[in-house]
Tab-separated table of C-alpha atoms in Angstrom:
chain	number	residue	atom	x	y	z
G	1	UNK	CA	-17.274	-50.189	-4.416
G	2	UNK	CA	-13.968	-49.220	-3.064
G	3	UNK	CA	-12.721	-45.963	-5.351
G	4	UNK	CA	-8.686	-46.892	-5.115
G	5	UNK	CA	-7.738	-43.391	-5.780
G	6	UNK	CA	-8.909	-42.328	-2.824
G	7	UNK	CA	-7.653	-42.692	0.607
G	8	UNK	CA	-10.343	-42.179	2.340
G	9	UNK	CA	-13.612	-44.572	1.833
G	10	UNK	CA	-17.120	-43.939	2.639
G	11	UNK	CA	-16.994	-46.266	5.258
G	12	UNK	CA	-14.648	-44.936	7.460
G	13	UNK	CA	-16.142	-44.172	10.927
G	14	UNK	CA	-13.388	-41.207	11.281
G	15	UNK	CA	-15.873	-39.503	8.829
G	16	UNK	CA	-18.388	-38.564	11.375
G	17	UNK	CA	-16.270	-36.366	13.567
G	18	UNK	CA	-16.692	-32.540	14.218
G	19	UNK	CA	-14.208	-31.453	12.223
G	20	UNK	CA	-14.261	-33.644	9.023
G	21	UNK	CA	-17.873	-32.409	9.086
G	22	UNK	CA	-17.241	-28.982	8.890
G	23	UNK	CA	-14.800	-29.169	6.946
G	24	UNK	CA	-16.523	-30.597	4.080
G	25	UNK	CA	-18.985	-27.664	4.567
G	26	UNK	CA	-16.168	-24.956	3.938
G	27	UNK	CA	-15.204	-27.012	1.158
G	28	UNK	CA	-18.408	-27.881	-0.764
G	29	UNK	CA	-19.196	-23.992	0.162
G	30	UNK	CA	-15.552	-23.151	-1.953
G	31	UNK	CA	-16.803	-25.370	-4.779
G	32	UNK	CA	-18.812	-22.095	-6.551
G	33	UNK	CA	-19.188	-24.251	-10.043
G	34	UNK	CA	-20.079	-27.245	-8.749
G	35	UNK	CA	-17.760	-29.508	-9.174
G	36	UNK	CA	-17.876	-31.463	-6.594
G	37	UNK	CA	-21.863	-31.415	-6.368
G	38	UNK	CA	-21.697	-34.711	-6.351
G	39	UNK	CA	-18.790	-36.078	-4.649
G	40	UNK	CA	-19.535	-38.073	-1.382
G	41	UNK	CA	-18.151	-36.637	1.432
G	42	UNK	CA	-15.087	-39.047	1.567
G	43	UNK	CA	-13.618	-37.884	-1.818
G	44	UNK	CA	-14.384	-33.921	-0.675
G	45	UNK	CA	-12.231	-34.694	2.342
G	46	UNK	CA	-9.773	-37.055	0.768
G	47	UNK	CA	-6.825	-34.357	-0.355
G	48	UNK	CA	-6.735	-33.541	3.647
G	49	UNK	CA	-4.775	-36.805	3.999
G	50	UNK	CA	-1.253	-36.916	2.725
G	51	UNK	CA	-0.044	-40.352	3.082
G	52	UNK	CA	3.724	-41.031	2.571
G	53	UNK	CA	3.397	-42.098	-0.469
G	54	UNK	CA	1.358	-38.679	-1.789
G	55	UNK	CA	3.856	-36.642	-0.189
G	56	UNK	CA	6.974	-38.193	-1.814
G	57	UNK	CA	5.230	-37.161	-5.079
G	58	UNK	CA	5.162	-33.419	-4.132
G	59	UNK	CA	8.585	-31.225	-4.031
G	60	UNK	CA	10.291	-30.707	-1.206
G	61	UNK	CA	10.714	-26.992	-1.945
G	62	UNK	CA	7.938	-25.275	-4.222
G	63	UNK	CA	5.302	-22.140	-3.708
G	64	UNK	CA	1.662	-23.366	-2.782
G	65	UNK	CA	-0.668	-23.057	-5.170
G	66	UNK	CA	-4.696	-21.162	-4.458
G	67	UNK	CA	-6.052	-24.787	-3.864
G	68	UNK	CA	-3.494	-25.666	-1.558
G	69	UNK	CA	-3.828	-22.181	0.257
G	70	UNK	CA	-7.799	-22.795	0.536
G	71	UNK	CA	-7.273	-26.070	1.817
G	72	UNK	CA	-5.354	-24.567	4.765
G	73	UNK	CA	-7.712	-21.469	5.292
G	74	UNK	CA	-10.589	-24.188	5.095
G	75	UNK	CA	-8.975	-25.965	7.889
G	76	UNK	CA	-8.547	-23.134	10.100
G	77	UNK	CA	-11.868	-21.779	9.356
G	78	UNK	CA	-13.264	-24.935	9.860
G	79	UNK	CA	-11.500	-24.750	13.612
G	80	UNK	CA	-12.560	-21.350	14.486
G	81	UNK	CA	-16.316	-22.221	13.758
G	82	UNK	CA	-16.420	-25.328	16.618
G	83	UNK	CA	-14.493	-23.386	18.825
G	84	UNK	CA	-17.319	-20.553	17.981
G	85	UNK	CA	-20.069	-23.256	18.243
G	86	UNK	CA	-19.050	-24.621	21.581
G	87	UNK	CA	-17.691	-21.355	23.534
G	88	UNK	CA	-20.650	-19.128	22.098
G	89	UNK	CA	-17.964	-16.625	21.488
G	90	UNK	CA	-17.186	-15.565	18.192
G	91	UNK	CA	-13.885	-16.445	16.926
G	92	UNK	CA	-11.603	-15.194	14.248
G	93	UNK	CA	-8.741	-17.146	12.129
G	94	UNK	CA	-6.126	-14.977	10.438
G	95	UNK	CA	-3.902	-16.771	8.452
G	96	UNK	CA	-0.413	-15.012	7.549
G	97	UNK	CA	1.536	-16.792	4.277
G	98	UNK	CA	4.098	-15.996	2.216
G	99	UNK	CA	3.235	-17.069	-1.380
G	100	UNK	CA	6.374	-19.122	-0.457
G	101	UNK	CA	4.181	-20.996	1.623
G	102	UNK	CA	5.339	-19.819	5.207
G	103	UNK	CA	4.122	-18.091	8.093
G	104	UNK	CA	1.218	-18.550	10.968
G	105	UNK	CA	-2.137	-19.536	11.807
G	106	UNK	CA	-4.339	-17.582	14.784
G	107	UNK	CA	-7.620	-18.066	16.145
G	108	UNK	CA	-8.609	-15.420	18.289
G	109	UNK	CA	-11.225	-14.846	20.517
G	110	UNK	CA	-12.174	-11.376	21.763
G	111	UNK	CA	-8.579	-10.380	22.976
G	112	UNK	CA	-7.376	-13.821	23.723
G	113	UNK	CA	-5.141	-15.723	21.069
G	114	UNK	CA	-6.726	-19.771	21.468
G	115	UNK	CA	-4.884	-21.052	18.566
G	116	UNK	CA	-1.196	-20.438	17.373
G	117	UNK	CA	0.917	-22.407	14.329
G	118	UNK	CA	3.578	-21.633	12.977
G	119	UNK	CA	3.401	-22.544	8.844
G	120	UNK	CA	5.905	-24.009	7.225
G	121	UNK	CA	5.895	-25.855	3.317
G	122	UNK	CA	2.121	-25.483	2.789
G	123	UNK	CA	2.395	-26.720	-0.407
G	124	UNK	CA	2.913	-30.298	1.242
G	125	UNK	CA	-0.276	-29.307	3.815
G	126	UNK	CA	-2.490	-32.575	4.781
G	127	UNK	CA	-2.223	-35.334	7.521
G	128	UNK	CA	-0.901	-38.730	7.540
G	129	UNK	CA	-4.598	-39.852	7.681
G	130	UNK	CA	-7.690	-38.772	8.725
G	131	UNK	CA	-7.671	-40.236	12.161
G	132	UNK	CA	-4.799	-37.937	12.288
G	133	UNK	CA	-6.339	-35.065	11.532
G	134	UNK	CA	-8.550	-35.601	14.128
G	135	UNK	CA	-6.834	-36.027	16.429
G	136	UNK	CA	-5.063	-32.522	15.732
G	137	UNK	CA	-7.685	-30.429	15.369
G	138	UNK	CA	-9.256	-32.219	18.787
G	139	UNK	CA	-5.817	-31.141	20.292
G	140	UNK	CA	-6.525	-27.301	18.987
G	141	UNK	CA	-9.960	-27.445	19.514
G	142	UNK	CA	-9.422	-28.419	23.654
G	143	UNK	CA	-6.874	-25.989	24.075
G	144	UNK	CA	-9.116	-23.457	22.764
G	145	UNK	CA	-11.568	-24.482	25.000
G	146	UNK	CA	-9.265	-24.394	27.954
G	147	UNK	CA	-7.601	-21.157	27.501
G	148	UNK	CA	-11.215	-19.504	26.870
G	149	UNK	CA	-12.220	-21.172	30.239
G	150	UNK	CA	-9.049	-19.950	32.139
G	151	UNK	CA	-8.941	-16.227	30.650
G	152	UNK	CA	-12.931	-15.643	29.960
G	153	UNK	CA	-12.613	-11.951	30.587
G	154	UNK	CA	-9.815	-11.690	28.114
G	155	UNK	CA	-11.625	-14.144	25.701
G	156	UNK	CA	-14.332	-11.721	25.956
G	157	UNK	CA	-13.002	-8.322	25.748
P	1	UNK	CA	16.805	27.046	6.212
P	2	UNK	CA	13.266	25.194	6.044
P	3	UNK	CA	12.083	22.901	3.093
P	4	UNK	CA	9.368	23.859	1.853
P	5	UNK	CA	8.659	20.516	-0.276
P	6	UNK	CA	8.344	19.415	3.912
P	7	UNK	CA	5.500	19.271	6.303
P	8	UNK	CA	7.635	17.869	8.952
P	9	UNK	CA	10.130	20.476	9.666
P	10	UNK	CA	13.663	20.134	11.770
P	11	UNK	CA	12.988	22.237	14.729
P	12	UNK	CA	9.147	20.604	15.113
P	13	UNK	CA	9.510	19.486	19.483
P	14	UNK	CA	6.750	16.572	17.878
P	15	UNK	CA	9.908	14.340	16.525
P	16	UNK	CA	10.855	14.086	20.216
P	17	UNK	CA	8.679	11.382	20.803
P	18	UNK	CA	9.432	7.755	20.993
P	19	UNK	CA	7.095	6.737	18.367
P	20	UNK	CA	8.744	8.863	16.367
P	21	UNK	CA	12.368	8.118	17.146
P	22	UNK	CA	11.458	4.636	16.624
P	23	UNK	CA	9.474	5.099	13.352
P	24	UNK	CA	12.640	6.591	11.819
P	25	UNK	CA	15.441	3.835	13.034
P	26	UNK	CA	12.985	1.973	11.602
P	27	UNK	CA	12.415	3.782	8.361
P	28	UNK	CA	16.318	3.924	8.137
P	29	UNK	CA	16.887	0.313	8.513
P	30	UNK	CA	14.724	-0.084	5.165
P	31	UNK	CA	16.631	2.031	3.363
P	32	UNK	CA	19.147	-0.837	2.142
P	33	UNK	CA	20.642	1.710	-0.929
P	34	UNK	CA	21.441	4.385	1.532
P	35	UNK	CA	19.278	6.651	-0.547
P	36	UNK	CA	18.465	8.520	2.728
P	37	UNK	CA	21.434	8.348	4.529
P	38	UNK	CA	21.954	12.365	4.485
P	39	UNK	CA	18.111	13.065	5.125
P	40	UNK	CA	17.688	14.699	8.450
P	41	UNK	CA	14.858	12.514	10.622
P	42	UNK	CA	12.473	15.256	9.708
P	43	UNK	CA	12.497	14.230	6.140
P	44	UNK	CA	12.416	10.857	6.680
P	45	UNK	CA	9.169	11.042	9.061
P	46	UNK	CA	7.969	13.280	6.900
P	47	UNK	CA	5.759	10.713	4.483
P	48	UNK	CA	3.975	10.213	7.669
P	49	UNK	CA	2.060	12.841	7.262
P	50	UNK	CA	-0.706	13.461	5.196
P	51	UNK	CA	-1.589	16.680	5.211
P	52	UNK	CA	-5.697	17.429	3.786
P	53	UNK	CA	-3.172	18.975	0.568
P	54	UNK	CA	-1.185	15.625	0.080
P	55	UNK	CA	-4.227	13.641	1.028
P	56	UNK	CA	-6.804	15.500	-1.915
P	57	UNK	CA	-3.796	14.340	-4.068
P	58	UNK	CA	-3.975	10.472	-3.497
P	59	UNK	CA	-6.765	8.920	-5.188
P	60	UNK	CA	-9.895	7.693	-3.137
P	61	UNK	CA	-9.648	4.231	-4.197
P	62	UNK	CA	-6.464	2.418	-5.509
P	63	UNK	CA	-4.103	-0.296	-4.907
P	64	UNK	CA	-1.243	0.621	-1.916
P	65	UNK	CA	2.214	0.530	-3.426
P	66	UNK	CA	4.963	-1.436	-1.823
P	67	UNK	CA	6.445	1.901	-0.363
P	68	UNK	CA	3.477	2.671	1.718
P	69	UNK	CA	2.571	-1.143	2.081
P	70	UNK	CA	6.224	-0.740	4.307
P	71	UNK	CA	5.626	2.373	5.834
P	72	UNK	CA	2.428	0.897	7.631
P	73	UNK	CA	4.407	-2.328	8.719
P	74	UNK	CA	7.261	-0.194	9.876
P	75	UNK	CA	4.407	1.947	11.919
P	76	UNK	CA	3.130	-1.382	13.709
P	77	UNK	CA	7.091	-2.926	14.409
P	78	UNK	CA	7.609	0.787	15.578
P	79	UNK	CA	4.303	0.497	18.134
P	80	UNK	CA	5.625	-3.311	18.783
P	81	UNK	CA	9.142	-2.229	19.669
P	82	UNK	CA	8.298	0.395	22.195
P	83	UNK	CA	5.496	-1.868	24.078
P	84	UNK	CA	8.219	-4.645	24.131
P	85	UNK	CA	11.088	-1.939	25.827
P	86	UNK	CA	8.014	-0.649	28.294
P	87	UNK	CA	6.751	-4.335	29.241
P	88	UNK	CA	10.025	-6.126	28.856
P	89	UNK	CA	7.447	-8.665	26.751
P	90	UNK	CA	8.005	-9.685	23.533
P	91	UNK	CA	5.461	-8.417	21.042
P	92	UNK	CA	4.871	-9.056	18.007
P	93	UNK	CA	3.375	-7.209	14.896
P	94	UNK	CA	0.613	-8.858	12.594
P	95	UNK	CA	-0.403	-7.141	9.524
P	96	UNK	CA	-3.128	-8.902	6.979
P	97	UNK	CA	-3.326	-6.771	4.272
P	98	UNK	CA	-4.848	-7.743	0.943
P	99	UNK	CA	-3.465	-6.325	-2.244
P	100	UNK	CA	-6.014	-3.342	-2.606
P	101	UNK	CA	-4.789	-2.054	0.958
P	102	UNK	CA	-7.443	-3.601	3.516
P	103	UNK	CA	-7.185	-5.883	6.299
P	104	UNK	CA	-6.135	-5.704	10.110
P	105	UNK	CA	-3.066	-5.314	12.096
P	106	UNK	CA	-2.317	-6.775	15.239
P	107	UNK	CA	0.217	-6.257	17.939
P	108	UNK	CA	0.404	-9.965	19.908
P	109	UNK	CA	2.374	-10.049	23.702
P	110	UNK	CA	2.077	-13.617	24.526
P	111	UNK	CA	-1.445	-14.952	24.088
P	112	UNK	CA	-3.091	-11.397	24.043
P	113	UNK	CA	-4.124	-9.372	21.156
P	114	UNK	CA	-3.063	-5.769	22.613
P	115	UNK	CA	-3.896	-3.851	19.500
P	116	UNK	CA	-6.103	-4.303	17.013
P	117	UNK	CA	-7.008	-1.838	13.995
P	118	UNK	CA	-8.644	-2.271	11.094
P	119	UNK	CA	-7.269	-1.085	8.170
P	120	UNK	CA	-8.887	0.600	5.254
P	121	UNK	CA	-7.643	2.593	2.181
P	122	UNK	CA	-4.059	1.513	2.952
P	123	UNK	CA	-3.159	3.445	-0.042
P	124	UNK	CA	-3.751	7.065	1.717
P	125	UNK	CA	-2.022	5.815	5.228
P	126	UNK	CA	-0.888	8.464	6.935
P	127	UNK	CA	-1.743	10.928	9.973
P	128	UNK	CA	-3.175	14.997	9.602
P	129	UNK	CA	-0.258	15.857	11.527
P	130	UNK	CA	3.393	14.742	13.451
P	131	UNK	CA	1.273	15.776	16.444
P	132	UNK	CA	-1.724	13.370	15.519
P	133	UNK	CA	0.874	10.634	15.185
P	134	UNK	CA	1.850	10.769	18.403
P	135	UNK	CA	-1.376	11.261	20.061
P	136	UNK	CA	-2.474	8.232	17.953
P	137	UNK	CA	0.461	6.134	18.927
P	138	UNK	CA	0.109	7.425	22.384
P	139	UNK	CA	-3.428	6.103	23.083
P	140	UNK	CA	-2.467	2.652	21.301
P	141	UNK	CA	0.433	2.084	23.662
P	142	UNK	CA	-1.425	3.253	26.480
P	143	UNK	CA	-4.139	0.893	26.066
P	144	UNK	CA	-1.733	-1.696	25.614
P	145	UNK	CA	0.234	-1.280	28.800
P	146	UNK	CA	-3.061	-1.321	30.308
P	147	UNK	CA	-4.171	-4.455	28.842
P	148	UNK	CA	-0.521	-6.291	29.589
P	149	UNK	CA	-0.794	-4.933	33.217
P	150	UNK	CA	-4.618	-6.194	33.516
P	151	UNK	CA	-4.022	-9.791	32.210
P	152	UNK	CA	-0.489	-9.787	33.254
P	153	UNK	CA	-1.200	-14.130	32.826
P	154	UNK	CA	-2.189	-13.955	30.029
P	155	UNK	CA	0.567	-11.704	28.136
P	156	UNK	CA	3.235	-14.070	29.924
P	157	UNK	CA	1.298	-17.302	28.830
């Protein structure tokens, strides 16, 4: 049965990517008291997607708070391991906030910087749906891949 | 007449370098209450060094205060500034420090990663001597240029 709460449903074929994958690892892996033990995957992944309608209900201006900062480091982590899992190379995120919930995101491999984002309101981080989201991270995730294969002696030095 | 609460002392050739003539503009433009305004730049470069005396003093472990928290962000944007004037690049500092003083610092020109330290025991920051400060700073702007003029695409991507 359909859970109207959630945004995402078990259903949806945009579950199976990569990404959405992994990142329900990082999560469940967050989720130390079990909590979650026995979401399905669609719920774990469901406060990724901010539809209009969740993102009126947040402040425009307000500090992100340690779930909301997870959720971002989760995301970026999440990144870094398929670009690790596809290059063979290990790569690093380093995440830079403000507790007022600015600054940047970085992947780097060896000397070479594959993924760069500037932060901004992280306390209204998600995406407009989940076929959004991948679509992002398959954005970040090719330019990774074709800055590694353009600079592979930087990428790894 | 010489101080003798100072290491650093006015006539030391050492606070010719560039490092340090950049360390203390920098050093100066954090002093907002003009506390230091009539401190010669021997006094002000002088927390810079940490002396085995003023080191024993410091406690092995502890939490870095926001005066040395600035001091080691001032000695990246120092290191940042004078690879920028030598490589007409922009570069830019990145310093991920948790609260109890460890992380990594990184100094970005385009998509390369031209420095990279890790830092530990933030709290006791600080070089033996003016002379190991710019022997340090030395080799980390040397290896820069070298890396900007090896992957000259790469810093320009």
């Amino acid at each position: 049965m359909p859970n109207a709460a959630l945004v995402v449903q078990a259903d949806d074929t945009e579950l199976q990517s990569d990404i959405v994958a992994e990142l329900v690892k990082q999560m469940r892996a967050l989720d130390t008291y079990d909590t979650q033990k026995d979401w399905p995957d669609a719920q774990v992944i469901d406060p990724y997607v901010l539809t209009k309608e969740r993102k009126q209900a947040i402040p425009i201006v307000g500090d992100p708070d340690e779930i909301t900062m997870a959720r971002v480091k989760a995301y970026y982590n999440a990144l870094a391991t398929l670009i690790e899992k596809r290059s063979g190379l290990m790569a690093v995120p380093v995440i830079n906030l403000t507790h007022e919930g600015f600054g940047r995101a970085f992947i780097i491999v060896g000397k070479l910087i594959v993924a760069d984002k500037t932060l901004r309101d992280v306390h209204r981080f998600g995406f407009a749906s989940l076929a959004k989201l991948n679509e992002e991270a398959g954005k970040v995730l090719e330019k990774a891949q074709g800055l590694i294969g353009q600079f592979p002696e930087v990428a790894n030095a």
